[in-house]
mmCIF file of C-alpha atoms in Angstrom:
data_model
loop_
_atom_site.group_PDB
_atom_site.id
_atom_site.type_symbol
_atom_site.label_atom_id
_atom_site.label_comp_id
_atom_site.label_asym_id
_atom_site.label_seq_id
_atom_site.Cartn_x
_atom_site.Cartn_y
_atom_site.Cartn_z
ATOM 1 C CA MET A 1 4.061 23.398 -23.424
ATOM 2 C CA ASP A 2 3.183 24.354 -27.018
ATOM 3 C CA GLU A 3 -0.250 24.398 -28.603
ATOM 4 C CA HIS A 4 0.003 20.904 -30.081
ATOM 5 C CA SER A 5 1.236 19.256 -26.873
ATOM 6 C CA LEU A 6 -1.514 21.011 -24.901
ATOM 7 C CA LEU A 7 -4.164 19.713 -27.305
ATOM 8 C CA TYR A 8 -2.563 16.241 -27.283
ATOM 9 C CA GLY A 9 -2.509 16.200 -23.481
ATOM 10 C CA ALA A 10 -6.140 17.304 -23.215
ATOM 11 C CA ILE A 11 -7.224 14.492 -25.545
ATOM 12 C CA LEU A 12 -5.273 11.929 -23.498
ATOM 13 C CA TYR A 13 -6.652 13.084 -20.136
ATOM 14 C CA LEU A 14 -10.238 13.174 -21.339
ATOM 15 C CA ALA A 15 -9.982 9.839 -23.151
ATOM 16 C CA ALA A 16 -8.353 8.118 -20.175
ATOM 17 C CA ALA A 17 -11.035 9.454 -17.814
ATOM 18 C CA VAL A 18 -13.948 8.618 -20.137
ATOM 19 C CA VAL A 19 -12.735 5.025 -20.615
ATOM 20 C CA THR A 20 -11.495 4.190 -17.111
ATOM 21 C CA VAL A 21 -13.794 6.006 -14.670
ATOM 22 C CA PRO A 22 -17.150 4.584 -15.887
ATOM 23 C CA LEU A 23 -15.593 1.102 -15.881
ATOM 24 C CA PHE A 24 -14.429 1.355 -12.279
ATOM 25 C CA LYS A 25 -17.695 2.983 -11.254
ATOM 26 C CA ARG A 26 -19.606 0.085 -12.811
ATOM 27 C CA LEU A 27 -17.386 -2.393 -10.960
ATOM 28 C CA GLY A 28 -18.274 -0.655 -7.700
ATOM 29 C CA LEU A 29 -14.712 0.597 -7.077
ATOM 30 C CA GLY A 30 -15.559 4.300 -7.279
ATOM 31 C CA SER A 31 -14.448 7.108 -9.554
ATOM 32 C CA VAL A 32 -11.344 8.041 -7.536
ATOM 33 C CA LEU A 33 -9.616 4.714 -8.186
ATOM 34 C CA GLY A 34 -10.632 5.015 -11.824
ATOM 35 C CA TYR A 35 -8.907 8.381 -12.139
ATOM 36 C CA LEU A 36 -5.795 7.094 -10.344
ATOM 37 C CA VAL A 37 -5.539 4.056 -12.617
ATOM 38 C CA ALA A 38 -6.059 6.304 -15.651
ATOM 39 C CA GLY A 39 -3.100 8.377 -14.498
ATOM 40 C CA VAL A 40 -0.922 5.310 -13.972
ATOM 41 C CA THR A 41 -1.870 4.024 -17.435
ATOM 42 C CA ILE A 42 -0.884 7.146 -19.399
ATOM 43 C CA GLY A 43 1.942 8.211 -17.077
ATOM 44 C CA PRO A 44 5.697 7.585 -17.178
ATOM 45 C CA TRP A 45 5.387 4.102 -15.642
ATOM 46 C CA GLY A 46 2.481 3.064 -17.862
ATOM 47 C CA LEU A 47 2.305 3.771 -21.555
ATOM 48 C CA GLY A 48 4.583 6.784 -21.141
ATOM 49 C CA LEU A 49 2.250 9.090 -23.094
ATOM 50 C CA ILE A 50 2.715 11.985 -20.620
ATOM 51 C CA SER A 51 6.026 13.024 -19.098
ATOM 52 C CA ASP A 52 5.521 16.524 -17.589
ATOM 53 C CA VAL A 53 3.710 15.315 -14.482
ATOM 54 C CA GLU A 54 4.784 18.178 -12.202
ATOM 55 C CA LEU A 55 3.135 20.848 -14.360
ATOM 56 C CA ILE A 56 -0.128 18.909 -14.545
ATOM 57 C CA LEU A 57 -0.092 18.352 -10.784
ATOM 58 C CA GLN A 58 0.337 22.084 -10.137
ATOM 59 C CA VAL A 59 -2.527 23.029 -12.464
ATOM 60 C CA SER A 60 -4.849 20.313 -11.194
ATOM 61 C CA GLU A 61 -4.387 21.378 -7.554
ATOM 62 C CA PHE A 62 -6.985 24.043 -8.301
ATOM 63 C CA GLY A 63 -9.539 21.232 -8.337
ATOM 64 C CA VAL A 64 -8.915 20.780 -4.601
ATOM 65 C CA VAL A 65 -9.076 24.560 -4.166
ATOM 66 C CA LEU A 66 -12.466 24.783 -5.897
ATOM 67 C CA LEU A 67 -13.756 21.810 -3.891
ATOM 68 C CA LEU A 68 -12.912 23.524 -0.590
ATOM 69 C CA PHE A 69 -14.490 26.774 -1.798
ATOM 70 C CA LEU A 70 -17.767 24.986 -2.560
ATOM 71 C CA ILE A 71 -17.716 23.243 0.815
ATOM 72 C CA GLY A 72 -17.101 26.597 2.481
ATOM 73 C CA LEU A 73 -20.211 27.948 0.760
ATOM 74 C CA GLU A 74 -22.215 25.285 2.604
ATOM 75 C CA LEU A 75 -20.897 26.339 6.015
ATOM 76 C CA ASN A 76 -21.693 29.788 7.316
ATOM 77 C CA PRO A 77 -19.630 31.102 10.277
ATOM 78 C CA ARG A 78 -22.345 30.106 12.757
ATOM 79 C CA ARG A 79 -22.329 26.513 11.504
ATOM 80 C CA LEU A 80 -18.540 26.485 11.613
ATOM 81 C CA TRP A 81 -18.631 27.656 15.233
ATOM 82 C CA GLU A 82 -21.059 24.858 16.082
ATOM 83 C CA MET A 83 -18.501 22.375 14.687
ATOM 84 C CA ARG A 84 -15.673 23.690 16.879
ATOM 85 C CA ARG A 85 -15.715 20.626 19.149
ATOM 86 C CA PRO A 86 -15.155 18.011 16.426
ATOM 87 C CA ILE A 87 -12.747 20.297 14.549
ATOM 88 C CA LEU A 88 -10.529 21.112 17.534
ATOM 89 C CA GLY A 89 -11.170 17.999 19.604
ATOM 90 C CA LEU A 90 -11.387 15.142 17.132
ATOM 91 C CA GLY A 91 -9.232 16.788 14.469
ATOM 92 C CA GLY A 92 -6.599 17.949 16.945
ATOM 93 C CA ALA A 93 -6.453 14.562 18.640
ATOM 94 C CA GLN A 94 -6.029 12.782 15.296
ATOM 95 C CA VAL A 95 -3.168 14.993 14.101
ATOM 96 C CA VAL A 96 -1.304 14.963 17.419
ATOM 97 C CA ALA A 97 -1.764 11.237 18.138
ATOM 98 C CA THR A 98 -0.870 10.166 14.594
ATOM 99 C CA ALA A 99 2.144 12.482 14.366
ATOM 100 C CA ILE A 100 3.489 11.218 17.703
ATOM 101 C CA ALA A 101 2.975 7.559 16.777
ATOM 102 C CA LEU A 102 4.588 7.905 13.350
ATOM 103 C CA THR A 103 7.461 9.993 14.716
ATOM 104 C CA ALA A 104 8.141 7.315 17.322
ATOM 105 C CA LEU A 105 8.154 4.629 14.620
ATOM 106 C CA GLY A 106 10.551 6.753 12.586
ATOM 107 C CA LEU A 107 12.928 7.048 15.537
ATOM 108 C CA LEU A 108 12.751 3.307 16.131
ATOM 109 C CA SER A 109 13.625 2.696 12.479
ATOM 110 C CA GLY A 110 16.830 4.705 12.850
ATOM 111 C CA LEU A 111 15.897 8.157 11.515
ATOM 112 C CA ASP A 112 17.309 11.225 13.223
ATOM 113 C CA TRP A 113 14.785 13.217 15.258
ATOM 114 C CA ARG A 114 14.356 15.978 12.669
ATOM 115 C CA SER A 115 13.584 13.584 9.816
ATOM 116 C CA ALA A 116 11.318 11.472 12.024
ATOM 117 C CA LEU A 117 9.349 14.524 13.190
ATOM 118 C CA VAL A 118 8.903 15.907 9.673
ATOM 119 C CA ALA A 119 7.851 12.480 8.387
ATOM 120 C CA GLY A 120 5.430 12.059 11.288
ATOM 121 C CA MET A 121 3.825 15.458 10.717
ATOM 122 C CA GLY A 122 3.476 14.993 6.970
ATOM 123 C CA LEU A 123 2.134 11.445 7.117
ATOM 124 C CA ALA A 124 -0.431 12.452 9.770
ATOM 125 C CA LEU A 125 -2.263 14.438 7.078
ATOM 126 C CA SER A 126 -4.962 12.752 4.989
ATOM 127 C CA SER A 127 -6.067 13.495 1.435
ATOM 128 C CA THR A 128 -8.768 16.161 1.466
ATOM 129 C CA ALA A 129 -9.476 15.560 -2.217
ATOM 130 C CA ILE A 130 -9.916 11.789 -1.990
ATOM 131 C CA ALA A 131 -11.834 11.725 1.295
ATOM 132 C CA LEU A 132 -14.275 14.496 0.343
ATOM 133 C CA GLN A 133 -14.818 13.044 -3.135
ATOM 134 C CA ILE A 134 -15.711 9.670 -1.604
ATOM 135 C CA LEU A 135 -17.980 11.240 1.013
ATOM 136 C CA THR A 136 -19.697 13.382 -1.626
ATOM 137 C CA GLU A 137 -20.171 10.456 -4.047
ATOM 138 C CA ARG A 138 -21.874 8.426 -1.330
ATOM 139 C CA ASN A 139 -23.832 11.426 0.018
ATOM 140 C CA LEU A 140 -22.282 10.901 3.458
ATOM 141 C CA LEU A 141 -21.272 14.473 4.338
ATOM 142 C CA PRO A 142 -24.566 15.129 6.224
ATOM 143 C CA THR A 143 -24.085 11.994 8.396
ATOM 144 C CA PRO A 144 -22.267 11.996 11.760
ATOM 145 C CA GLY A 145 -19.373 10.098 10.189
ATOM 146 C CA GLY A 146 -19.211 12.529 7.280
ATOM 147 C CA ASN A 147 -19.267 15.544 9.600
ATOM 148 C CA ALA A 148 -16.529 13.999 11.727
ATOM 149 C CA GLY A 149 -14.422 13.239 8.657
ATOM 150 C CA PHE A 150 -14.807 16.770 7.335
ATOM 151 C CA SER A 151 -13.905 18.218 10.734
ATOM 152 C CA VAL A 152 -10.677 16.202 10.832
ATOM 153 C CA LEU A 153 -9.779 17.252 7.282
ATOM 154 C CA LEU A 154 -10.433 20.912 8.062
ATOM 155 C CA PHE A 155 -8.218 20.788 11.148
ATOM 156 C CA GLN A 156 -5.490 19.118 9.096
ATOM 157 C CA ASP A 157 -5.606 21.954 6.556
ATOM 158 C CA ILE A 158 -5.265 24.446 9.400
ATOM 159 C CA ALA A 159 -2.486 22.392 11.000
ATOM 160 C CA VAL A 160 -0.390 22.795 7.836
ATOM 161 C CA ILE A 161 0.220 26.429 8.909
ATOM 162 C CA PRO A 162 2.177 25.687 12.130
ATOM 163 C CA MET A 163 3.833 22.680 10.478
ATOM 164 C CA LEU A 164 5.267 24.851 7.710
ATOM 165 C CA ALA A 165 6.137 27.565 10.236
ATOM 166 C CA VAL A 166 8.193 25.189 12.393
ATOM 167 C CA LEU A 167 10.204 23.723 9.501
ATOM 168 C CA PRO A 168 12.809 26.548 9.420
ATOM 169 C CA LEU A 169 13.413 25.971 13.136
ATOM 170 C CA LEU A 170 14.146 22.291 12.409
ATOM 171 C CA ALA A 171 16.611 22.998 9.605
ATOM 172 C CA PRO A 172 20.167 21.889 10.471
ATOM 173 C CA ALA A 173 21.535 25.246 9.344
ATOM 174 C CA LEU A 174 19.444 26.991 11.979
ATOM 175 C CA ALA A 175 20.171 24.596 14.814
ATOM 176 C CA GLY A 176 21.979 26.608 17.455
ATOM 177 C CA SER A 177 21.799 29.829 15.462
ATOM 178 C CA SER A 178 21.209 33.249 16.946
ATOM 179 C CA LEU A 179 17.885 34.960 17.496
ATOM 180 C CA GLU A 180 18.334 36.635 14.155
ATOM 181 C CA GLY A 181 17.950 33.240 12.490
ATOM 182 C CA THR A 182 14.678 32.506 14.260
ATOM 183 C CA GLY A 183 13.337 36.019 13.733
ATOM 184 C CA GLY A 184 12.692 35.279 10.082
ATOM 185 C CA GLY A 185 10.581 32.308 11.114
ATOM 186 C CA TRP A 186 8.414 34.421 13.406
ATOM 187 C CA LEU A 187 8.104 37.116 10.736
ATOM 188 C CA ASP A 188 6.868 34.438 8.352
ATOM 189 C CA VAL A 189 4.261 33.366 10.922
ATOM 190 C CA LEU A 190 3.097 36.980 11.342
ATOM 191 C CA ALA A 191 2.915 37.408 7.564
ATOM 192 C CA ARG A 192 0.764 34.293 7.252
ATOM 193 C CA LEU A 193 -1.565 35.414 10.015
ATOM 194 C CA GLY A 194 -1.777 38.820 8.329
ATOM 195 C CA VAL A 195 -2.800 37.272 5.015
ATOM 196 C CA ILE A 196 -5.499 35.192 6.720
ATOM 197 C CA GLY A 197 -6.741 38.324 8.500
ATOM 198 C CA ALA A 198 -6.801 40.242 5.203
ATOM 199 C CA ILE A 199 -8.888 37.505 3.573
ATOM 200 C CA VAL A 200 -11.363 37.467 6.465
ATOM 201 C CA VAL A 201 -11.715 41.249 6.710
ATOM 202 C CA GLY A 202 -11.712 41.850 2.954
ATOM 203 C CA GLY A 203 -14.172 39.026 2.377
ATOM 204 C CA HIS A 204 -16.542 40.356 5.015
ATOM 205 C CA TYR A 205 -16.590 44.004 3.908
ATOM 206 C CA LEU A 206 -15.654 44.064 0.206
ATOM 207 C CA LEU A 207 -16.863 40.915 -1.541
ATOM 208 C CA ARG A 208 -20.605 41.446 -1.362
ATOM 209 C CA PRO A 209 -20.594 45.040 -2.680
ATOM 210 C CA VAL A 210 -18.367 43.910 -5.565
ATOM 211 C CA LEU A 211 -20.627 40.939 -6.279
ATOM 212 C CA ARG A 212 -23.652 43.267 -6.424
ATOM 213 C CA VAL A 213 -21.905 45.458 -8.982
ATOM 214 C CA ILE A 214 -20.908 42.432 -11.088
ATOM 215 C CA ALA A 215 -24.400 40.908 -10.881
ATOM 216 C CA ALA A 216 -25.979 44.237 -11.903
ATOM 217 C CA THR A 217 -24.314 43.951 -15.320
ATOM 218 C CA GLY A 218 -26.568 41.013 -16.136
ATOM 219 C CA LEU A 219 -23.684 39.225 -17.858
ATOM 220 C CA ARG A 220 -23.501 35.665 -16.550
ATOM 221 C CA GLU A 221 -20.083 35.003 -18.095
ATOM 222 C CA ILE A 222 -18.619 38.006 -16.256
ATOM 223 C CA PHE A 223 -20.092 36.737 -12.988
ATOM 224 C CA THR A 224 -18.494 33.338 -13.679
ATOM 225 C CA ALA A 225 -15.193 35.027 -14.494
ATOM 226 C CA PHE A 226 -15.302 36.964 -11.219
ATOM 227 C CA ALA A 227 -16.130 33.802 -9.259
ATOM 228 C CA LEU A 228 -13.055 32.072 -10.708
ATOM 229 C CA LEU A 229 -10.951 35.216 -10.128
ATOM 230 C CA LEU A 230 -12.076 35.290 -6.502
ATOM 231 C CA VAL A 231 -11.125 31.664 -5.825
ATOM 232 C CA ILE A 232 -7.857 31.685 -7.768
ATOM 233 C CA GLY A 233 -6.849 35.095 -6.391
ATOM 234 C CA THR A 234 -7.441 33.986 -2.802
ATOM 235 C CA ALA A 235 -5.483 30.790 -3.414
ATOM 236 C CA ALA A 236 -2.605 32.724 -4.988
ATOM 237 C CA LEU A 237 -2.528 35.115 -2.022
ATOM 238 C CA MET A 238 -2.190 32.177 0.364
ATOM 239 C CA GLU A 239 0.518 30.617 -1.790
ATOM 240 C CA THR A 240 2.654 33.777 -1.607
ATOM 241 C CA VAL A 241 3.175 33.072 2.099
ATOM 242 C CA HIS A 242 3.466 29.280 1.589
ATOM 243 C CA LEU A 243 0.061 28.412 3.031
ATOM 244 C CA SER A 244 -2.585 25.960 1.867
ATOM 245 C CA MET A 245 -4.368 27.405 -1.162
ATOM 246 C CA ALA A 246 -7.367 25.215 -0.345
ATOM 247 C CA LEU A 247 -7.640 26.721 3.147
ATOM 248 C CA GLY A 248 -7.781 30.231 1.688
ATOM 249 C CA ALA A 249 -10.506 29.213 -0.747
ATOM 250 C CA PHE A 250 -12.423 27.575 2.100
ATOM 251 C CA LEU A 251 -12.309 30.812 4.119
ATOM 252 C CA ALA A 252 -13.587 32.771 1.122
ATOM 253 C CA GLY A 253 -16.446 30.297 0.735
ATOM 254 C CA VAL A 254 -17.406 30.499 4.415
ATOM 255 C CA LEU A 255 -17.546 34.306 4.212
ATOM 256 C CA LEU A 256 -20.013 34.064 1.320
ATOM 257 C CA ALA A 257 -22.034 31.167 2.737
ATOM 258 C CA ASP A 258 -24.977 33.331 3.828
ATOM 259 C CA SER A 259 -24.895 35.742 0.871
ATOM 260 C CA GLU A 260 -27.643 35.985 -1.739
ATOM 261 C CA TYR A 261 -25.175 34.865 -4.418
ATOM 262 C CA ARG A 262 -24.258 31.511 -2.858
ATOM 263 C CA HIS A 263 -26.307 29.364 -5.246
ATOM 264 C CA ALA A 264 -25.126 31.269 -8.321
ATOM 265 C CA LEU A 265 -21.507 30.825 -7.242
ATOM 266 C CA GLU A 266 -22.059 27.100 -6.664
ATOM 267 C CA SER A 267 -23.585 26.518 -10.095
ATOM 268 C CA ASP A 268 -20.795 28.456 -11.830
ATOM 269 C CA ILE A 269 -17.874 26.794 -10.017
ATOM 270 C CA GLU A 270 -19.154 23.178 -9.927
ATOM 271 C CA PRO A 271 -18.256 22.171 -13.534
ATOM 272 C CA PHE A 272 -14.698 23.485 -13.210
ATOM 273 C CA LYS A 273 -14.294 21.731 -9.864
ATOM 274 C CA GLY A 274 -15.300 18.341 -11.218
ATOM 275 C CA LEU A 275 -12.952 18.451 -14.195
ATOM 276 C CA LEU A 276 -9.938 19.801 -12.305
ATOM 277 C CA LEU A 277 -10.424 17.424 -9.391
ATOM 278 C CA GLY A 278 -10.469 14.492 -11.789
ATOM 279 C CA LEU A 279 -7.297 15.865 -13.393
ATOM 280 C CA PHE A 280 -5.710 16.054 -9.933
ATOM 281 C CA PHE A 281 -6.345 12.350 -9.308
ATOM 282 C CA ILE A 282 -4.963 11.505 -12.754
ATOM 283 C CA ALA A 283 -1.832 13.557 -11.982
ATOM 284 C CA VAL A 284 -1.374 11.754 -8.655
ATOM 285 C CA GLY A 285 -1.577 8.424 -10.484
ATOM 286 C CA MET A 286 1.038 9.605 -12.982
ATOM 287 C CA SER A 287 3.350 10.798 -10.189
ATOM 288 C CA ILE A 288 3.651 7.393 -8.470
ATOM 289 C CA ASP A 289 7.266 6.249 -8.766
ATOM 290 C CA PHE A 290 6.965 2.561 -9.562
ATOM 291 C CA GLY A 291 10.734 2.462 -10.058
ATOM 292 C CA LEU A 292 11.111 2.904 -6.317
ATOM 293 C CA LEU A 293 8.574 0.123 -5.792
ATOM 294 C CA LEU A 294 10.526 -2.168 -8.110
ATOM 295 C CA ASP A 295 13.844 -1.364 -6.400
ATOM 296 C CA SER A 296 12.572 -1.903 -2.827
ATOM 297 C CA PRO A 297 9.171 -3.574 -3.104
ATOM 298 C CA PHE A 298 9.011 -5.052 0.391
ATOM 299 C CA LEU A 299 10.125 -1.824 2.066
ATOM 300 C CA VAL A 300 7.669 0.363 0.160
ATOM 301 C CA LEU A 301 4.720 -2.010 0.588
ATOM 302 C CA ALA A 302 5.515 -2.429 4.289
ATOM 303 C CA LEU A 303 5.601 1.350 4.748
ATOM 304 C CA VAL A 304 2.306 1.827 2.897
ATOM 305 C CA ALA A 305 0.632 -0.952 4.883
ATOM 306 C CA GLY A 306 2.086 0.385 8.139
ATOM 307 C CA LEU A 307 0.904 3.928 7.412
ATOM 308 C CA VAL A 308 -2.638 2.844 6.580
ATOM 309 C CA ALA A 309 -2.783 0.476 9.573
ATOM 310 C CA VAL A 310 -1.480 3.002 12.124
ATOM 311 C CA LYS A 311 -3.732 5.799 10.919
ATOM 312 C CA GLY A 312 -6.718 3.469 10.632
ATOM 313 C CA LEU A 313 -6.318 2.135 14.166
ATOM 314 C CA ILE A 314 -5.909 5.612 15.666
ATOM 315 C CA LEU A 315 -8.912 6.919 13.731
ATOM 316 C CA TYR A 316 -11.045 3.945 14.756
ATOM 317 C CA GLY A 317 -10.126 4.455 18.399
ATOM 318 C CA LEU A 318 -10.953 8.162 18.222
ATOM 319 C CA ALA A 319 -14.250 7.357 16.493
ATOM 320 C CA ALA A 320 -15.173 5.096 19.416
ATOM 321 C CA ILE A 321 -14.233 7.782 21.971
ATOM 322 C CA TYR A 322 -15.955 10.631 20.102
ATOM 323 C CA PRO A 323 -18.330 8.619 19.806
ATOM 324 C CA LEU A 324 -19.560 7.744 16.321
ATOM 325 C CA PRO A 325 -22.249 5.099 15.712
ATOM 326 C CA GLY A 326 -20.660 1.654 15.499
ATOM 327 C CA PRO A 327 -21.441 1.003 11.801
ATOM 328 C CA GLN A 328 -19.747 4.267 10.801
ATOM 329 C CA ARG A 329 -16.459 3.858 12.684
ATOM 330 C CA GLY A 330 -14.774 1.536 10.189
ATOM 331 C CA PHE A 331 -15.801 3.683 7.245
ATOM 332 C CA PHE A 332 -14.557 6.838 9.015
ATOM 333 C CA ALA A 333 -11.211 5.194 9.758
ATOM 334 C CA LEU A 334 -10.673 3.896 6.228
ATOM 335 C CA VAL A 335 -11.695 7.057 4.387
ATOM 336 C CA LEU A 336 -8.981 9.043 6.226
ATOM 337 C CA SER A 337 -6.308 6.339 6.426
ATOM 338 C CA GLN A 338 -4.221 7.467 3.430
ATOM 339 C CA GLY A 339 -1.529 10.117 3.127
ATOM 340 C CA GLY A 340 -2.507 13.553 1.848
ATOM 341 C CA GLU A 341 -1.612 15.944 -0.940
ATOM 342 C CA PHE A 342 -0.361 18.542 1.540
ATOM 343 C CA ALA A 343 2.348 16.065 2.561
ATOM 344 C CA PHE A 344 3.866 16.726 -0.880
ATOM 345 C CA VAL A 345 4.102 20.428 0.017
ATOM 346 C CA LEU A 346 5.503 19.768 3.481
ATOM 347 C CA PHE A 347 8.107 17.250 2.320
ATOM 348 C CA GLY A 348 9.144 19.494 -0.568
ATOM 349 C CA ALA A 349 9.706 22.414 1.810
ATOM 350 C CA ALA A 350 11.563 20.140 4.237
ATOM 351 C CA LEU A 351 13.832 18.937 1.428
ATOM 352 C CA GLY A 352 14.702 22.528 0.556
ATOM 353 C CA LEU A 353 15.608 23.223 4.196
ATOM 354 C CA GLN A 354 17.626 19.982 4.428
ATOM 355 C CA CYS A 355 15.321 18.549 7.084
ATOM 356 C CA LEU A 356 14.954 15.490 4.831
ATOM 357 C CA SER A 357 17.414 13.808 2.508
ATOM 358 C CA ALA A 358 16.485 13.544 -1.166
ATOM 359 C CA GLU A 359 16.282 9.753 -0.899
ATOM 360 C CA LEU A 360 13.983 9.823 2.138
ATOM 361 C CA CYS A 361 11.836 12.572 0.611
ATOM 362 C CA GLY A 362 11.329 10.507 -2.553
ATOM 363 C CA LEU A 363 10.466 7.439 -0.514
ATOM 364 C CA LEU A 364 7.905 9.314 1.606
ATOM 365 C CA ILE A 365 6.258 10.912 -1.425
ATOM 366 C CA GLY A 366 6.005 7.489 -3.071
ATOM 367 C CA VAL A 367 4.440 6.009 0.059
ATOM 368 C CA VAL A 368 1.877 8.828 0.251
ATOM 369 C CA ALA A 369 0.919 8.466 -3.415
ATOM 370 C CA LEU A 370 0.560 4.695 -3.168
ATOM 371 C CA SER A 371 -1.471 4.981 0.034
ATOM 372 C CA MET A 372 -3.981 7.109 -1.873
ATOM 373 C CA MET A 373 -4.688 4.138 -4.118
ATOM 374 C CA THR A 374 -5.454 1.877 -1.159
ATOM 375 C CA THR A 375 -8.448 3.866 0.089
ATOM 376 C CA PRO A 376 -10.961 3.099 -2.707
ATOM 377 C CA MET A 377 -9.917 -0.563 -2.707
ATOM 378 C CA LEU A 378 -10.160 -0.936 1.081
ATOM 379 C CA LEU A 379 -13.528 0.820 1.135
ATOM 380 C CA GLY A 380 -14.805 -1.467 -1.624
ATOM 381 C CA ALA A 381 -13.734 -4.528 0.358
ATOM 382 C CA TYR A 382 -15.216 -3.057 3.549
ATOM 383 C CA GLU A 383 -18.592 -2.414 1.913
ATOM 384 C CA VAL A 384 -18.752 -5.938 0.479
ATOM 385 C CA LEU A 385 -17.273 -8.029 3.300
ATOM 386 C CA VAL A 386 -17.783 -6.094 6.551
ATOM 387 C CA GLN A 387 -20.615 -3.605 6.238
ATOM 388 C CA PRO A 388 -23.381 -6.175 5.565
ATOM 389 C CA ARG A 389 -22.465 -7.955 8.813
ATOM 390 C CA LEU A 390 -22.964 -4.818 10.891
ATOM 391 C CA SER A 391 -26.236 -3.692 12.392
ATOM 392 C CA GLY A 392 -26.662 -0.969 9.742
ATOM 393 C CA PRO A 393 -24.988 0.587 6.728
ATOM 394 C CA ALA A 394 -22.347 3.291 6.986
ATOM 395 C CA GLN A 395 -24.834 5.778 5.660
ATOM 396 C CA GLN A 396 -27.123 5.464 8.660
#
């Protein structure tokens, strides 16, 4: 991308956000839907002003990374340990139950078991970016429903590790192969665990002394530069072993949660997070393949509705078992009912290993992207039509 196209793109993104987001916010539909619609408007299926969607999506993923880093700064290891029950119990139950249900539906629809399992695992994941943005906008993270939602999202980010690790074992080329073929898979798992261990150990023993040295310079811009280097470097390290960049950033944030530099790091990272996260939503809007929707509208809409309905029902049932207060169960179910950005990573890796066909992969990615647009609209309808009839608001 040359200098002129970069400047042109920046003007388009900022203009689309400035025009669309305040309008949707004023209409009570939330900023997320505004960003998504802005992306659709300037993307290939709108005005066609932007064509290189993949590059923008890759860059904007750092908005999700920065978001998870800031959330990690709010959770010290002791607090994280206190949340182990909702993370492992509620989060684990959601991923397992949803993956099994969606895999079964895939088998019933005629998919082979490998494709059905990969689709079930990927569609079980929700959008960390969308859910946390909505919870943050409404100041719901401190509530029981917000804590439960965050716990599920955190477990999903962790669950990406074994999901990616098992993909090589599902590849047709490896089916029935020798132990040598599976050895690479186990070596990959060990490498990923080693990287996580390096982040934890290095973050515990090295980060604070380095931060003291940087802070002693008295140069705020250098401190900001180091904060960005820390987050991006951790994310890049996780990406080298095909793990969630956001999970690595979250771990780095947790390790610094009780340091004396937590507030300085938050104030330096926050502006970059907001802009990049908005760019991520715009990129998702641009990536929606409306050509697929036009070719098979009933199939795509049925799949999107089925995904949201299945996940919503499972989440509502788990919220009742957990239990969450009655007024918060519907909100909890809806805010996590969409597909997630990590499904893009999982389906892309599965396509490379021939666990999914190109046609099915494109269909699944389209369904995930469209499902992301349903969440703000469903929540808006819920808050207008359902919430006032309950005994109390979702925030209580």
